[in-house]
Coordinates of C-alpha atoms in Angstrom, one line a residue:
Chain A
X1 CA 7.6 50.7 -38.8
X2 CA 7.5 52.5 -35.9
X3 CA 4.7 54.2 -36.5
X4 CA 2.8 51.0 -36.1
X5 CA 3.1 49.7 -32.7
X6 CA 1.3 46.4 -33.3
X7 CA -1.0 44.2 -31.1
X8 CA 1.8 42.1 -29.7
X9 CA 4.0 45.3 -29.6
X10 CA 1.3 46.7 -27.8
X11 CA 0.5 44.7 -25.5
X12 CA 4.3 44.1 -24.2
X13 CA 4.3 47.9 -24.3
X14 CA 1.9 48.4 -21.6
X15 CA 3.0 45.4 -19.8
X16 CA 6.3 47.0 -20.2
X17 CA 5.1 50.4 -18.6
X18 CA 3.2 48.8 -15.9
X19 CA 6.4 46.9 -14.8
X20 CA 8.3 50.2 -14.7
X21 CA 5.2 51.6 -12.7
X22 CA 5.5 49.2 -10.3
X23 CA 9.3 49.4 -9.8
X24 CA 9.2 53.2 -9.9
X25 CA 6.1 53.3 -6.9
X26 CA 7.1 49.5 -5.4
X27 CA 7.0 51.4 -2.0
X28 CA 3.7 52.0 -2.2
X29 CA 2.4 49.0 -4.1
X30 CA 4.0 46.7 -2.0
X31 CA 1.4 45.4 1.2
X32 CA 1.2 47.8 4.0
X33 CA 3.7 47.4 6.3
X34 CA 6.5 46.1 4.4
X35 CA 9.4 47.6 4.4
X36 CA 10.6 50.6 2.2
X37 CA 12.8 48.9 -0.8
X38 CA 14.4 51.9 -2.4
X39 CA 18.0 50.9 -2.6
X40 CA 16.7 47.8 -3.6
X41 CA 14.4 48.9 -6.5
X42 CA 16.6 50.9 -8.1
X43 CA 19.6 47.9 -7.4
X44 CA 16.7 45.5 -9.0
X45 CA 16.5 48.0 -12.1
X46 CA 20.2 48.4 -12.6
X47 CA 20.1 44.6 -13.2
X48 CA 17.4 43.7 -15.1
X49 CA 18.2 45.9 -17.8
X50 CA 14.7 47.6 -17.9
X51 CA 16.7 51.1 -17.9
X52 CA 19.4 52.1 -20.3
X53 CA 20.5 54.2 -17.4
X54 CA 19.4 56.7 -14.5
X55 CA 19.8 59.4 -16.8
X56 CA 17.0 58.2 -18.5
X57 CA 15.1 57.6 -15.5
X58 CA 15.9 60.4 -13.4
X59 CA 17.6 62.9 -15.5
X60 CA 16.4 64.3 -18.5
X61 CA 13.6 66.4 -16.9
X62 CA 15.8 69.6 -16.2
X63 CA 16.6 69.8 -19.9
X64 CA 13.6 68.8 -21.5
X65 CA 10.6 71.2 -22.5
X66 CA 8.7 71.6 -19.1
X67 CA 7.2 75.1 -18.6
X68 CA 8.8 74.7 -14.8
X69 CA 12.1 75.8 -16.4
X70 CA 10.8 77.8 -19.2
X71 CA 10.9 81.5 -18.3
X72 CA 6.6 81.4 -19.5
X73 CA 5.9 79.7 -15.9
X74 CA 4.7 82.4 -14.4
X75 CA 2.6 84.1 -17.5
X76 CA 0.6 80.7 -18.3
X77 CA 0.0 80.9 -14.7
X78 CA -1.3 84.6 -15.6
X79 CA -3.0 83.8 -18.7
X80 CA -4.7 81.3 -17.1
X81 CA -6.0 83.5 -14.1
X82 CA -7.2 85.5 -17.2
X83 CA -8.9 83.2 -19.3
X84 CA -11.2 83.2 -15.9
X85 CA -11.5 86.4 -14.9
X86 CA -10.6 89.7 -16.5
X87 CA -10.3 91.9 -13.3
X88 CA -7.7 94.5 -13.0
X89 CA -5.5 93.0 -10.7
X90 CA -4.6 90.2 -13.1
X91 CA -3.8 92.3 -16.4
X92 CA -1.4 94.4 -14.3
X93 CA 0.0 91.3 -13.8
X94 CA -0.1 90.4 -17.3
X95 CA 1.1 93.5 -18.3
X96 CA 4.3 93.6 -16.0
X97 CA 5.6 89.8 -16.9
X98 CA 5.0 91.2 -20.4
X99 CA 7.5 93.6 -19.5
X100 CA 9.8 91.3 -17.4
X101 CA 9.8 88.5 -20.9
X102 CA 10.3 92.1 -23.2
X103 CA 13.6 91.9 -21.1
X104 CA 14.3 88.6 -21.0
X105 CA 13.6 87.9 -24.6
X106 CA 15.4 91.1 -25.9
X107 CA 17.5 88.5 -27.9
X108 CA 15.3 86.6 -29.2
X109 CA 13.5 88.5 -32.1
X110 CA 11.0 85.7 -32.4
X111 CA 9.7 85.3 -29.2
X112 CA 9.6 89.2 -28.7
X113 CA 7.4 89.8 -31.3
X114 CA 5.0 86.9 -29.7
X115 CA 5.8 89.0 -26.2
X116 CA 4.9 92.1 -27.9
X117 CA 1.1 90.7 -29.9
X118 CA 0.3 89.5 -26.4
X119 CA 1.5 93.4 -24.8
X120 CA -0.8 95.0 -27.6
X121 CA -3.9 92.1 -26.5
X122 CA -3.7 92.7 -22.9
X123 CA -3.6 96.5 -23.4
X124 CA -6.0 96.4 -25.5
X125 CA -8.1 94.4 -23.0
X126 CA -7.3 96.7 -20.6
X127 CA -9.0 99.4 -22.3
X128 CA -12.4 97.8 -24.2
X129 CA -12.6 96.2 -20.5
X130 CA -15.6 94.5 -20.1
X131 CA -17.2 95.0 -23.9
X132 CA -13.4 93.6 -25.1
X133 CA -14.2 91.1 -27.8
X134 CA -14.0 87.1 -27.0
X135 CA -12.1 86.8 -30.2
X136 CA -9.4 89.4 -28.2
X137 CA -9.5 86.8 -25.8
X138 CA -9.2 84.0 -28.1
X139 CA -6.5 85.5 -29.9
X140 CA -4.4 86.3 -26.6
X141 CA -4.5 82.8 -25.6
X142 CA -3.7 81.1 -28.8
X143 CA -0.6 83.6 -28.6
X144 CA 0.3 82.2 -25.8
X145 CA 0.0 79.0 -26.9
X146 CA 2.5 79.5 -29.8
X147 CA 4.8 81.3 -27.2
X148 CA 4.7 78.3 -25.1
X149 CA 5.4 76.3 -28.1
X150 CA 8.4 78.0 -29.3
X151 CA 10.1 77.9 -26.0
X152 CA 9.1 74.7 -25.1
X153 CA 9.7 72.5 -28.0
X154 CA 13.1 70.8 -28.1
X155 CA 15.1 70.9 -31.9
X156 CA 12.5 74.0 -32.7
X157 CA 14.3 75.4 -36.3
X158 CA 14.4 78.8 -36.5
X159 CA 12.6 78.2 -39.5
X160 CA 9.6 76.6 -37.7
X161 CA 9.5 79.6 -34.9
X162 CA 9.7 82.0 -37.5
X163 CA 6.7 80.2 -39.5
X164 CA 4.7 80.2 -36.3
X165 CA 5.7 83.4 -35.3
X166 CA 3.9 84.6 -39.1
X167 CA 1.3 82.2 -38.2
X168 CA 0.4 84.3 -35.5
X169 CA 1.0 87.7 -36.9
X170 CA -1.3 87.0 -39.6
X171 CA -4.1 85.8 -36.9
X172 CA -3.4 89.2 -35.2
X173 CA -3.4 91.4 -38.2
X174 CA -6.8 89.2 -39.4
X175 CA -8.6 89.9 -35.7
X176 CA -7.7 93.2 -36.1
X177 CA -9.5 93.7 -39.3
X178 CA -12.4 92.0 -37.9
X179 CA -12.5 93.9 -34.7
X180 CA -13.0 96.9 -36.4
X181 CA -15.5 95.7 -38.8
X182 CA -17.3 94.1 -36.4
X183 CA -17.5 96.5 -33.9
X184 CA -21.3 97.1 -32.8
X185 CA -23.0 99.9 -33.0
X186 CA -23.3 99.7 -29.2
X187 CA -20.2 99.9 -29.0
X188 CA -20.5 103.8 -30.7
X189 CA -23.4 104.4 -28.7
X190 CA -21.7 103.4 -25.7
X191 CA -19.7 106.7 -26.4
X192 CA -21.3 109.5 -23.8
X193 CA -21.6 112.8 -25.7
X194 CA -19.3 114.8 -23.3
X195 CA -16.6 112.2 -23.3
X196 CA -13.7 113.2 -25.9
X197 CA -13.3 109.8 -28.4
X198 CA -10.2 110.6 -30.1
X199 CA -8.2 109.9 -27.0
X200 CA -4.8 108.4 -27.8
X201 CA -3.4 105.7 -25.0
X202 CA -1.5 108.2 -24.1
X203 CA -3.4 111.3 -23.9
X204 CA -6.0 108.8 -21.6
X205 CA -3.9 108.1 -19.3
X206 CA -3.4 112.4 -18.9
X207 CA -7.0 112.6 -19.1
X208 CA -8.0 109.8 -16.5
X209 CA -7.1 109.6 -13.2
X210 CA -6.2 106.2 -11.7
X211 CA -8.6 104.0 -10.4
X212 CA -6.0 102.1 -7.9
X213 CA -5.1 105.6 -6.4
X214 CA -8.0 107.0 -6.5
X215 CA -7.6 109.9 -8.6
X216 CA -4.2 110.8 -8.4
X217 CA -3.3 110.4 -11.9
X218 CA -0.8 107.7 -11.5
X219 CA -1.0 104.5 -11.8
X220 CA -3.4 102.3 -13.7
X221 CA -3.0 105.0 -16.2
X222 CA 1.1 104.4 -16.7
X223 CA 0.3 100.9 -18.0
X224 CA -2.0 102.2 -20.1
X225 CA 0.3 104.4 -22.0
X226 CA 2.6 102.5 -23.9
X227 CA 1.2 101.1 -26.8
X228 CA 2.9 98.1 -28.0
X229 CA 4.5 97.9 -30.9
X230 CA 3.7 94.4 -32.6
X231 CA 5.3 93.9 -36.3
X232 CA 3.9 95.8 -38.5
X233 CA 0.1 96.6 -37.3
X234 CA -1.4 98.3 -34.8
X235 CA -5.4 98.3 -33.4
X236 CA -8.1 100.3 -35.4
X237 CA -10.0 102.6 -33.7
X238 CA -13.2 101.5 -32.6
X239 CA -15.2 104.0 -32.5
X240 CA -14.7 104.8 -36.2
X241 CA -15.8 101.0 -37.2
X242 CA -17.3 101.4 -40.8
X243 CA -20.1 98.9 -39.9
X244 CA -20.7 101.3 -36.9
X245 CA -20.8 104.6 -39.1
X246 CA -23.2 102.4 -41.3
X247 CA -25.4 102.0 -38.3
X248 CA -25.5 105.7 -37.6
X249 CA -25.3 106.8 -41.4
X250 CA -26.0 110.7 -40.2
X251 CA -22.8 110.9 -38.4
X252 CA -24.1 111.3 -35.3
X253 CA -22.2 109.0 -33.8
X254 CA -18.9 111.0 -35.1
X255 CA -20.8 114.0 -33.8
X256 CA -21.5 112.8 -30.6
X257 CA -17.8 111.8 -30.1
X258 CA -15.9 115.0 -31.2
X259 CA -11.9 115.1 -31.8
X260 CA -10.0 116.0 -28.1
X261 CA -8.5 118.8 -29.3
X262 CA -12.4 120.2 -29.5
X263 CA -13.4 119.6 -25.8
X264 CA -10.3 119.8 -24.2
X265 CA -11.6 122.1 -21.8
X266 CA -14.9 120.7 -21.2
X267 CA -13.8 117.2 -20.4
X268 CA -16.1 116.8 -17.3
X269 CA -14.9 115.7 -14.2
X270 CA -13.7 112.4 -14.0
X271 CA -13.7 112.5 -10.3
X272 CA -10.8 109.5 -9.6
X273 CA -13.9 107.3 -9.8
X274 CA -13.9 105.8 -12.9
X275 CA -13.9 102.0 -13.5
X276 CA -11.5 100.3 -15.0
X277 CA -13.6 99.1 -17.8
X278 CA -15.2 102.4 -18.5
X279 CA -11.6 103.1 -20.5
X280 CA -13.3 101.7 -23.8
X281 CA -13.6 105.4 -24.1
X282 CA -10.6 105.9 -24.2
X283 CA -10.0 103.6 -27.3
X284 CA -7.7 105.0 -29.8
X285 CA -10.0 107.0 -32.4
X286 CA -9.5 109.3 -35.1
X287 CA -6.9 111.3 -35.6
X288 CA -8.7 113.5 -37.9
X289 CA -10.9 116.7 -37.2
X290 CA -14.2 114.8 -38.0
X291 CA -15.3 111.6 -39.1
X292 CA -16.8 111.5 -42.5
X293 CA -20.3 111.3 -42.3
X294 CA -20.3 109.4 -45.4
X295 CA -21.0 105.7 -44.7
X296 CA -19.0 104.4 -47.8
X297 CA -15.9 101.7 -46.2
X298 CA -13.4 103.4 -48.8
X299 CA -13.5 106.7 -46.9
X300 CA -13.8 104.6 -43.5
X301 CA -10.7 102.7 -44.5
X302 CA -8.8 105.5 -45.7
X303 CA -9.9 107.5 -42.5
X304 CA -8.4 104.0 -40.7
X305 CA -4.8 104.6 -42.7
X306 CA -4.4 107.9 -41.9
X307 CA -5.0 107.1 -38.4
X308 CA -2.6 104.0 -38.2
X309 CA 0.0 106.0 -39.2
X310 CA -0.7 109.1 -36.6
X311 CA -0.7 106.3 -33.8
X312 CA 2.2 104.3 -35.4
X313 CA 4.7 107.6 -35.1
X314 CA 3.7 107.8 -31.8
X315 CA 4.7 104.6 -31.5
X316 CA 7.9 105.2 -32.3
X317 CA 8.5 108.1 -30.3
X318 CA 6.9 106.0 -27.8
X319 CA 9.2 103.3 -27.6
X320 CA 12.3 105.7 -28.1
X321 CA 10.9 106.9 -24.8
X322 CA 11.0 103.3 -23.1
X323 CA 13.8 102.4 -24.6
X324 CA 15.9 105.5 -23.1
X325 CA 13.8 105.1 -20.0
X326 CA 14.9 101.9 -19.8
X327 CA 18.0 101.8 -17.6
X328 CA 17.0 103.6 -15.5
X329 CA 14.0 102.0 -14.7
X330 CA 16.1 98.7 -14.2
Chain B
X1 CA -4.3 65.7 -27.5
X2 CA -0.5 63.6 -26.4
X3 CA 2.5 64.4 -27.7
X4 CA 3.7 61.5 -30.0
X5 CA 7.1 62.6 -31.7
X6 CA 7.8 58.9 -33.6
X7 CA 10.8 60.1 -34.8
X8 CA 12.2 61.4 -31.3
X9 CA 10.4 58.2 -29.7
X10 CA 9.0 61.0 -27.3
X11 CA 5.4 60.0 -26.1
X12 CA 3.9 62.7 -23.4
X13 CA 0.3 62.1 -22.4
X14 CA -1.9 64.8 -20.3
X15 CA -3.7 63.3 -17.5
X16 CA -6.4 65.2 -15.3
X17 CA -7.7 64.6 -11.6
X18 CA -11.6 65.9 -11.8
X19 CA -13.7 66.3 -9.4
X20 CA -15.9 68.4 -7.0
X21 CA -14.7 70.9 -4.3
X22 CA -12.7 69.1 -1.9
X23 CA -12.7 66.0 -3.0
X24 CA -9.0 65.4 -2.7
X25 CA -7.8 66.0 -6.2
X26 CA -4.9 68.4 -5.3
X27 CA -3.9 65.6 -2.1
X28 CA -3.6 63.0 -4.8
X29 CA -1.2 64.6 -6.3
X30 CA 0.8 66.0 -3.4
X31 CA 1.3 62.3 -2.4
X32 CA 2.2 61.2 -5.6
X33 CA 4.8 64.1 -5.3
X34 CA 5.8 63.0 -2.1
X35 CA 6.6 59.5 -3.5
X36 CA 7.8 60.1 -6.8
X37 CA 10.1 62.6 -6.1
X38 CA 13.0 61.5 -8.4
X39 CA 11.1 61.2 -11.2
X40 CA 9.7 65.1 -10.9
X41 CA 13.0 66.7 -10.0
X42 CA 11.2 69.7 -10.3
X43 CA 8.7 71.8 -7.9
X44 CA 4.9 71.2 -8.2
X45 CA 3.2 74.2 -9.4
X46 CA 0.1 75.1 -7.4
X47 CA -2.1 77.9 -6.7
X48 CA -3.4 77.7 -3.7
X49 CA -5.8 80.4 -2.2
X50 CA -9.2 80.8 -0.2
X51 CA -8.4 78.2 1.9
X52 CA -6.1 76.1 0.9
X53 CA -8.7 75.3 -1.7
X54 CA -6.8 75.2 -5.4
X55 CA -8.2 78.1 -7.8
X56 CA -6.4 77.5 -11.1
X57 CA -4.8 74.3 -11.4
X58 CA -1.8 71.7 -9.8
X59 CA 0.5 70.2 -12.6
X60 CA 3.8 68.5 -12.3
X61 CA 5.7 66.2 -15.5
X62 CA 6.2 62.9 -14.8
X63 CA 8.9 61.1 -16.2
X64 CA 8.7 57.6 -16.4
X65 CA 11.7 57.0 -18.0
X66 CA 12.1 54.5 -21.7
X67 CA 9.9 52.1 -22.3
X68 CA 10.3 50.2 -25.6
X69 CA 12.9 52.9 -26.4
X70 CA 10.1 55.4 -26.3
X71 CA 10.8 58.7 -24.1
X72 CA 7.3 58.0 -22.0
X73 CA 6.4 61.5 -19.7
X74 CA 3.2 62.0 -18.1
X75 CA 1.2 65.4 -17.0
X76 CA -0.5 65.3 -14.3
X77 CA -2.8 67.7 -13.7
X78 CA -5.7 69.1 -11.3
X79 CA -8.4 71.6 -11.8
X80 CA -10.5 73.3 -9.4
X81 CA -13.7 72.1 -8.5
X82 CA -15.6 74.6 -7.4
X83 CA -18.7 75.2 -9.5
X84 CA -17.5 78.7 -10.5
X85 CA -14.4 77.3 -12.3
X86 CA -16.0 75.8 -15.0
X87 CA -14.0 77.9 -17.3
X88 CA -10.5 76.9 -15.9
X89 CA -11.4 73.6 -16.0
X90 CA -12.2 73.4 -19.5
X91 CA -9.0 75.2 -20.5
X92 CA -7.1 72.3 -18.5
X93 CA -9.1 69.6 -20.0
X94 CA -7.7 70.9 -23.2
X95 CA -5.4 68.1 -24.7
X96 CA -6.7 65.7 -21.6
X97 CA -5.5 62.4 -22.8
X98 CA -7.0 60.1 -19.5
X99 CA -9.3 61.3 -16.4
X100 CA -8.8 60.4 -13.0
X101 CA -12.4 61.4 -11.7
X102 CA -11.7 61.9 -7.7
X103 CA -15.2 61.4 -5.8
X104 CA -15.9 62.2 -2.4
X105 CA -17.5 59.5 0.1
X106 CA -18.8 61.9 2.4
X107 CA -22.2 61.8 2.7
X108 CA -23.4 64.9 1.7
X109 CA -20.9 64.8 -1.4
X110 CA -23.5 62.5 -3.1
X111 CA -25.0 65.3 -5.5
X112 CA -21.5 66.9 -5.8
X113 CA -20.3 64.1 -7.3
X114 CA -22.6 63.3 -9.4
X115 CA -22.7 67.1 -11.0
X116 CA -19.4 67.2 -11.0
X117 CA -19.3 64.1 -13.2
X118 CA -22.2 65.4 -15.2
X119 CA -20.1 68.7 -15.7
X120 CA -16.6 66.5 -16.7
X121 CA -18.9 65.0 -19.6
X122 CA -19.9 68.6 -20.7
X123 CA -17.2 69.9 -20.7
X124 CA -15.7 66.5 -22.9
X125 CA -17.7 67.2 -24.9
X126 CA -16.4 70.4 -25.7
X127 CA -13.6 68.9 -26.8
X128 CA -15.4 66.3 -28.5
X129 CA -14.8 63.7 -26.2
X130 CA -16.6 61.2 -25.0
X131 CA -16.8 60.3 -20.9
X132 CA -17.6 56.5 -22.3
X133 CA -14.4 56.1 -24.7
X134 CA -12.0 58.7 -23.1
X135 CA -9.4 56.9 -20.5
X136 CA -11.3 57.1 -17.1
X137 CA -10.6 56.0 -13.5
X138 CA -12.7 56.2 -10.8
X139 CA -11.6 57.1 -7.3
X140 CA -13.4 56.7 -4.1
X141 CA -12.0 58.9 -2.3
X142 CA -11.9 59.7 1.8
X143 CA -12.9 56.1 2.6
X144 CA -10.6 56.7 5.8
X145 CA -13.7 59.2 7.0
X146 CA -15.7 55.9 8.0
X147 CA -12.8 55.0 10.8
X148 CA -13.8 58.4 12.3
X149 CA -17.2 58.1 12.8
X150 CA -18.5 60.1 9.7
X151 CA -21.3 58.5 7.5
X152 CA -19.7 57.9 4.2
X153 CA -21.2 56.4 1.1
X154 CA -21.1 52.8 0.2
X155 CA -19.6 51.6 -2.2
X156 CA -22.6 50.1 -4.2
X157 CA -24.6 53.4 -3.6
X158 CA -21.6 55.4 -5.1
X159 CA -21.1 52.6 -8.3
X160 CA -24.9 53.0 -8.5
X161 CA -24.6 57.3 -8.9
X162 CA -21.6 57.3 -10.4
X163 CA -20.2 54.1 -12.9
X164 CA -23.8 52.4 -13.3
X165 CA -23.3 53.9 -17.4
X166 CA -19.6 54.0 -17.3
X167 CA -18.2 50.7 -15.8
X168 CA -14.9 52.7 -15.7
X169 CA -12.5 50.7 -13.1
X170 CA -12.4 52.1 -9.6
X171 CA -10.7 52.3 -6.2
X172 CA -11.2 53.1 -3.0
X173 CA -8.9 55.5 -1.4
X174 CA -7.5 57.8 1.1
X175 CA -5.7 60.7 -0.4
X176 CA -4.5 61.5 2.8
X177 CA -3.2 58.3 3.9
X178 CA -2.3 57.4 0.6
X179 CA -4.4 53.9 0.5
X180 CA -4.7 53.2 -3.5
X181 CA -3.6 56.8 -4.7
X182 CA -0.8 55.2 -7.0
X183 CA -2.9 52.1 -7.9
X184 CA -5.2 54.5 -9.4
X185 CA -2.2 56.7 -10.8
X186 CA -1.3 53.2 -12.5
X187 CA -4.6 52.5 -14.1
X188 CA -4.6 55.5 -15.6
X189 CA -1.4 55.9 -16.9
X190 CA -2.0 52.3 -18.4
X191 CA -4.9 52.9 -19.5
X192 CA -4.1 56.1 -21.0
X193 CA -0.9 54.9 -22.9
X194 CA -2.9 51.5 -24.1
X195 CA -5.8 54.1 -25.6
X196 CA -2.6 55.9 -27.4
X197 CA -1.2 53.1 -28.7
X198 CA -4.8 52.0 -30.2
X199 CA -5.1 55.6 -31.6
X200 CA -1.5 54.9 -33.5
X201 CA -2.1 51.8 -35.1

């Protein structure tokens, strides 16, 4: 019934609107140079009936869904910036109202783990810099998009955040899968021989100076460190792609990108003048002492496992670490 | 795409001012701040940098209060004009229930406007839109320039560039004076809410 707002309905519905447009703006619909009727509008509204009552009218706003009062304001203004320029000033930004919601939603399990997908993205931005997927991109929006959604619609069951909340962890888990088996050859190639590829986030931000401070090792690095911890999943290394090894069946991409531990003392100078977006080197890679040089995707996905787990302990003891770092901090 | 909630008799429609660099978009909507105060109740969100000019987007909600017994808000919205923006203004037109396309009488706005119109039906279509059957108002804008000597566009010459194809209704206006910026707020919404109602049915 009400679904169907029928021609007659219609019609009185607009005319219905326009009326209350014209009451609400009769100031400046009125002809130039008469007088301002405010008190009289709204007297002229109390009377006709048009309004159940100024709550309705006036109110309402302060307690309804708008992103104004939603503690997202000021990360859709961020994602925004983003989705038009990835530049380093705006994913530190991203990454410390990441932070701030981290706080604000420490309650609120389902909105953290939304806070904590789009932590992992932006880091994870942060380091592919400019080779970082679109699909990243993609992903990191529609994130946001959910978030919004889950703070912003009124009567939300926790059922329905929840839902959305798997809806989004199950996007994340299935980019993540693709990332690594799409990742292009290139991307391997990319990989300079001298530069160590099984960096962790956090022995790349030891190894690379800041850009921000120009070599100082502080800075642009700290935000690199912490990996975020989104339920249950964490990035694949790229480097280690199994659709790259195919590309470079003789393992000479492997061999070209030897384990740290190996060229720890030969990692050349990085001078303080790296680029920000030069840190895909830095992406995550194997844990292991060599990469198989077989091609096949069971040993690639295995190699993948063992390596999930290696980064998700560090994880832990990684968040142990902001999590006791915490008050202090604050 | 609105927000229709039937059962919560909640209607919310997103509403976009388009148009090139400087045409006035962002002053349209500062004066319908100005005057509609009540209904915002709430600050209007802009980001404004290099000059004043607005780099990624003005919104404020709109609340118009019950009609029918239907909860009726409105979102109004700007995007930047500058060419380079073309990828914030897509992501606003996202959901864009009705256009407001703001165009600028100067002169030497002339191709401005019409790439900027050009670029709105791209970027429509995007969304698979249409510039013909989406909501759209036209706006004249910075008539007022004429009273101070500047050569402006006539009217014909800018109906000829820019609403030959589209016969979308127009006004002329002067975002800064506020001559016709809530008439064409009122088309809009009208015609916005009247396309709704024919997408419900």
């Amino acid at each position: 019934m009400e679904a169907k707002m029928g021609a007659k309905r219609e019609s009185s519905f607009v005319q219905e609107l326009e009326d209350r447009l014209d009451m609400i703006f009769a100031d400046d619909l009125k002809p130039r140079g008469t007088p301002a009727a405010g008190a009289e509008v709204l007297e002229s509204v109390s009377l006709s009936g048009a309004r159940e009552s100024d709550e309705s009218l006036f109110g309402g706003l302060t307690q309804s869904g708008s992103i104004l009062f939603s503690p997202v304001r000021e990360l859709k203004s961020i994602v925004l910036s983003l989705e038009w320029e990835i530049n380093s000033q705006n994913l530190l930004r991203f990454d410390e109202e990441v932070s701030r919601l981290e706080g604000v939603f420490a309650e609120d399990m389902c909105s953290l783990a939304f806070v904590r997908v789009l932590r992992f993205l932006g880091r994870y931005v942060t380091v592919k810099g400019n080779s970082t997927d679109p699909g990243s991109i993609n992903l990191l929006l529609a994130t946001y998009d959910n978030l919004e959604t889950v703070q912003l619609t009124k009567g939300m069951s926790e059922t329905q955040r929840c839902s959305l909340m798997l809806e989004t962890i199950n996007s994340y888990k299935k980019w993540a899968e693709t990332a690594e088996l799409s990742a292009r050859p290139d991307d391997a190639e990319e990989c300079p021989d001298e530069l160590p590829q099984q960096l962790s986030f956090a022995s790349a931000a030891e190894e690379f100076p800041s850009r921000d401070t120009g070599g100082s090792g502080e800075g642009f690095t700290a935000k690199v460190i912490p990996l975020p911890t989104p339920p249950a999943l964490s990035l694949s290394p790229v480097c280690m792609q199994p659709d790259a090894r195919e590309e470079h069946a003789d393992g000479a991409v492997f061999a070209s990108c030897p384990p740290l531990e190996d060229t720890g003392g030969e990692e050349p100078e990085r001078g303080g003048q790296e680029e920000l977006f030069e840190f895909e080197r830095e992406e995550p890679a194997a844990a292991a002492p060599a990469a198989p040089a077989s091609p096949e995707r069971d040993d690639a996905i295995a190699f993948v496992i063992e390596e999930l787990k290696r980064m998700r302990a560090e994880f832990d003891a990684l968040k142990e670490e902001i999590r006791s770092a915490k008050p202090v901090k604050t | 795409m609105a927000f229709i909630n039937l059962k919560d008799r909640v209607i919310q429609a997103k509403i976009v001012y388009y148009g090139p660099g400087r045409c006035g978009k962002t002053t349209n909507l500062e004066y319908v701040y100005r005057k509609c105060r009540l209904q915002i109740k709430s600050e209007m969100v802009s980001v404004n940098t290099e000059g004043d000019r607005t780099l990624f987007f003005d919104f404020f909600p709109f609340d118009i209060g019950k009609i029918m017994g239907y909860d009726v808000k409105v979102q109004l919205y700007t995007v930047p004009g500058q060419v380079k923006y073309n990828s914030t203004r897509r992501l606003v037109l996202k959901g864009v229930d009705g256009v407001v396309f703001v165009a600028d009488s100067a002169e030497d706005k002339r191709n401005a406007n019409v790439a900027s119109l050009k670029n709105l039906q791209e970027n429509l279509n995007l969304y698979n839109k249409s510039i013909f059957k989406i909501p759209l108002v036209l706006q004249y804008n910075k008539r007022d320039l004429g009273k101070n000597g500047a050569s402006v566009l006539d009217i014909d010459t800018l109906q000829s560039d820019l609403n030959d194809q589209l016969k979308a209704p127009f006004f002329e206006a002067s975002a800064l004076e506020g001559d016709n910026v809530i008439a064409t707020l009122k088309k809009i919404i009208s015609s916005t809410m009247a396309s709704l109602e024919k997408e419900l049915e």
